[in-house]
Every structure is written in structure tokens, then in C-alpha cells.
Short mmCIF file of C-alpha atoms in Angstrom, two decimals:
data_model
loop_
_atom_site.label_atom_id
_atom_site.label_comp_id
_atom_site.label_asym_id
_atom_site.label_seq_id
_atom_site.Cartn_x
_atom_site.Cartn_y
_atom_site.Cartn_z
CA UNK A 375 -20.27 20.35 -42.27
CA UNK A 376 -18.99 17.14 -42.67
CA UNK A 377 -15.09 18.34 -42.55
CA UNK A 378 -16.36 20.34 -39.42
CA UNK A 379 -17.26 16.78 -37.55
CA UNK A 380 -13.93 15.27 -38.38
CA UNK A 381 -11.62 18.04 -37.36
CA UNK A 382 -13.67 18.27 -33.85
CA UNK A 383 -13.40 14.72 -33.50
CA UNK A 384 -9.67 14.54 -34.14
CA UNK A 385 -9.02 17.61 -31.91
CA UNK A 386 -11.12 15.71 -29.31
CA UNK A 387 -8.94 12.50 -29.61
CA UNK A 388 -5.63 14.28 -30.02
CA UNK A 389 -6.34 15.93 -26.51
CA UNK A 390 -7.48 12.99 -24.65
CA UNK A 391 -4.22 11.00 -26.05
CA UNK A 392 -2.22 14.42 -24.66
CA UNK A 393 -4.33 13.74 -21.29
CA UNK A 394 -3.00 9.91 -21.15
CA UNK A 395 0.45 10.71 -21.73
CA UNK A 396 0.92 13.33 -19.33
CA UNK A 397 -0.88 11.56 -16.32
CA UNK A 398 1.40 8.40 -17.31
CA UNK A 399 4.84 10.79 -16.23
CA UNK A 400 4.22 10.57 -12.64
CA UNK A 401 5.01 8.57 -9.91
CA UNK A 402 3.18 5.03 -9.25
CA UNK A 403 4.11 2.87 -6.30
CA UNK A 404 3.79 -0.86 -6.50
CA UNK A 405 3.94 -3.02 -4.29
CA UNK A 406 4.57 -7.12 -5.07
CA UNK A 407 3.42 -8.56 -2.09
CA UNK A 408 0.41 -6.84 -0.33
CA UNK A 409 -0.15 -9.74 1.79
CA UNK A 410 2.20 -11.66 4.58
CA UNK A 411 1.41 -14.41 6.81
CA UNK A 412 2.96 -14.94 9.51
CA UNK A 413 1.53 -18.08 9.97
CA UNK A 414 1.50 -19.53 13.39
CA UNK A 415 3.38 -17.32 16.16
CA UNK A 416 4.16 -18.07 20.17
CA UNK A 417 2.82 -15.34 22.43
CA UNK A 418 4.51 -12.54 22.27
CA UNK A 419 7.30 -13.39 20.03
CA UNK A 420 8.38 -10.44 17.63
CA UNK A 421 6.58 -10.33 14.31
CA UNK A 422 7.87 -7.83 11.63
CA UNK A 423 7.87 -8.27 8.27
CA UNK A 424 9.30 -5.48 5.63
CA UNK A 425 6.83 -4.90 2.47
CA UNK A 426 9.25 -3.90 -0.72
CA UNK A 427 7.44 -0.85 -2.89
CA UNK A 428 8.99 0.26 -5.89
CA UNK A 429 8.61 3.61 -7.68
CA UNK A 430 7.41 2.45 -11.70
CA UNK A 431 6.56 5.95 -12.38
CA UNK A 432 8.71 8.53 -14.17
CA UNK A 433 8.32 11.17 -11.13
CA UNK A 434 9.40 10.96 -7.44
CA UNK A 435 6.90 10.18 -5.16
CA UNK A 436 6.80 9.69 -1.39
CA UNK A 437 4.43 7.92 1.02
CA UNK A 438 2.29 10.75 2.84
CA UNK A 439 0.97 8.73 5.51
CA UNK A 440 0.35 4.97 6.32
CA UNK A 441 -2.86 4.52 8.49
CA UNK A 442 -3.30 0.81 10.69
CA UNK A 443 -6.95 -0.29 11.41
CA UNK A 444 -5.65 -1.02 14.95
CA UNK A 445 -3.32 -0.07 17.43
CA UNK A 446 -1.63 -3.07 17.60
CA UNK A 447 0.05 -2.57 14.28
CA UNK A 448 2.42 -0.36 13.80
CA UNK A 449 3.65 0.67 10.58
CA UNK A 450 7.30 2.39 9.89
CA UNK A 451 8.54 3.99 6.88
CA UNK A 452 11.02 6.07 4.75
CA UNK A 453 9.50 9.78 4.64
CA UNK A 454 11.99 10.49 1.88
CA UNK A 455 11.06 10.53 -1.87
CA UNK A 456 11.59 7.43 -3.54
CA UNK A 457 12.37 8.36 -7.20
CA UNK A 458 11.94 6.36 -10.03
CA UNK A 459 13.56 2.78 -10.59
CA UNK A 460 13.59 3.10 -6.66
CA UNK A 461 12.72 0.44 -3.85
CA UNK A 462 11.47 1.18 0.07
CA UNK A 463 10.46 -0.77 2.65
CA UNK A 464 7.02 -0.76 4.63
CA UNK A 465 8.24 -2.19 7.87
CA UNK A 466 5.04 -3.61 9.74
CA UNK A 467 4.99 -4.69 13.70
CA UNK A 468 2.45 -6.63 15.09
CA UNK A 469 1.88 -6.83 18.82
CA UNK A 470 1.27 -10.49 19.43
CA UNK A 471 0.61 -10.15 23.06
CA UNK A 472 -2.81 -11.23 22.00
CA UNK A 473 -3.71 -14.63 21.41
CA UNK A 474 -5.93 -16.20 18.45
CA UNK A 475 -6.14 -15.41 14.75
CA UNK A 476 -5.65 -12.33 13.51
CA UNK A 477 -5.84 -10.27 9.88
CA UNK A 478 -4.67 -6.64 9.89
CA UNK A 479 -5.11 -3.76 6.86
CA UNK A 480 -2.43 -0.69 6.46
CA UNK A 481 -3.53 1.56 4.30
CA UNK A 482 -0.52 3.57 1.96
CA UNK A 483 -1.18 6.75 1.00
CA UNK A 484 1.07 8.15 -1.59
CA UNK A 485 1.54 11.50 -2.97
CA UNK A 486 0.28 10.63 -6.62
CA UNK A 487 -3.11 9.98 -8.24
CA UNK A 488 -3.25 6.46 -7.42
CA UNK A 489 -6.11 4.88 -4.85
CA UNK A 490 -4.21 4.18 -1.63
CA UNK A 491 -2.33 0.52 -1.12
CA UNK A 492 -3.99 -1.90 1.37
CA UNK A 493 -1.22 -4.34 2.52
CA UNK A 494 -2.67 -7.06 4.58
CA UNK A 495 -1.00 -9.44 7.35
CA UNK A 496 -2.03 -12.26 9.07
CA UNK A 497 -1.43 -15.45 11.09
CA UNK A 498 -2.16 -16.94 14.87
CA UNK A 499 -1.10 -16.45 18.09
CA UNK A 500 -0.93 -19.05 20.25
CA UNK A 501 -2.25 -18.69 23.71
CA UNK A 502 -0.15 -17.41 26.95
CA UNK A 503 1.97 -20.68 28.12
CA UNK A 504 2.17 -18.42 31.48
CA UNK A 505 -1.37 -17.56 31.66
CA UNK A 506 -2.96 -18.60 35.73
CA UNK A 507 -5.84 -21.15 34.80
CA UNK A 508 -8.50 -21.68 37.68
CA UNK A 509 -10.28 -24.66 37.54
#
């Protein structure tokens, strides 16, 4: 019985180290830098910035979809698969036609098993030099 015990036990562990390995050969996207500020910004001068991602992953992957919590961010992005060893860009737009602080979340959705990728940016917008003030 004993002999039973150990050969279910090392059939057990020789399947869950099969299960590691083959999850490990697919794509993973990383991204260095999931936050940018852009610090302090005039009214409605341009504000882009260009997150690098890089495939680490043994498979090629691509970015399904890349979903802004606001309208006033606008994400662009290679829809091409980015295969292993290789970099893309996330370019990011801001509209800074609006004036105070602000902190925006894209979420990245790739094609693999990973969560999805919130990238963050950030700053203040000064207020509207041409803005009518009634006193």
C-alpha cells in the first residue's frame, strides 16, 4: 500500500511540473513603465506619451483590445502580433482641454493568460489663459 502512495504522489507531481512548463511557453507582455506623468501641462497643449511592451514569452501574442476609463484618453496601438524578444508601443493621448489635475487608467488586454495591464498617466492642466472672467 505504501508503494501505491508514492507512485500516486509522484504521478501527481510529475503532472503538475508538466502543467508549469507548458503554461510557461506562451506569450507574456511586460510592460516597464505602467505609469507617466506628465507633470504640469498649459491648456490644451498636446500630451502623448508612448508606453514600450515587450513580448518575454516564448509565443506570439497580440493586444486584443485597450479600454480608457474616459473619453478623453485615447489609446493607439499595433494590432499585429508581437512575437517573442519583440517591443510595441502603447501610444496614449490625453485631451487637456480640461483644466486641473488629472489621473487616467488604460486597461491592456492581451491574448494570453495573463490579468490585463493597467497603465496609468497623470499630471495638471493649467487653467484657460483665454477663458472670459466676470467679476
Amino acid at each position: 500500500m505504501k508503494y501505491f502512495y508514492i507512485i500516486i504522489v509522484s504521478f501527481l507531481f510529475f503532472t503538475h511540473c508538466a502543467t508549469i512548463q507548458k503554461s510557461g511557453n506562451e506569450g507574456f507582455l511586460h510592460c516597464p513603465q505602467t505609469h507617466f506623468s506628465f507633470d504640469t501641462l498649459a491648456f490644451a497643449a498636446p500630451a502623448t506619451h508612448d508606453f514600450m511592451c515587450i513580448n518575454t514569452g516564448a509565443q506570439p501574442l497580440k493586444i486584443i483590445n485597450i479600454r480608457p476609463t474616459c473619453n478623453c484618453t485615447v489609446p493607439q496601438w499595433d494590432k499585429n502580433a508581437i512575437a517573442p524578444g519583440d517591443t510595441t508601443y502603447i501610444t496614449v493621448k490625453y485631451d487637456s482641454r480640461r483644466s486641473g489635475e488629472f489621473a487616467k487608467e488604460i486597461i491592456v488586454y492581451p491574448n494570453t493568460k495573463q490579468k490585463e495591464i493597467p497603465l496609468i498617466i497623470s499630471g495638471k492642466v493649467l487653467a484657460n489663459p483665454n477663458k472670459f472672467i466676470m467679476e
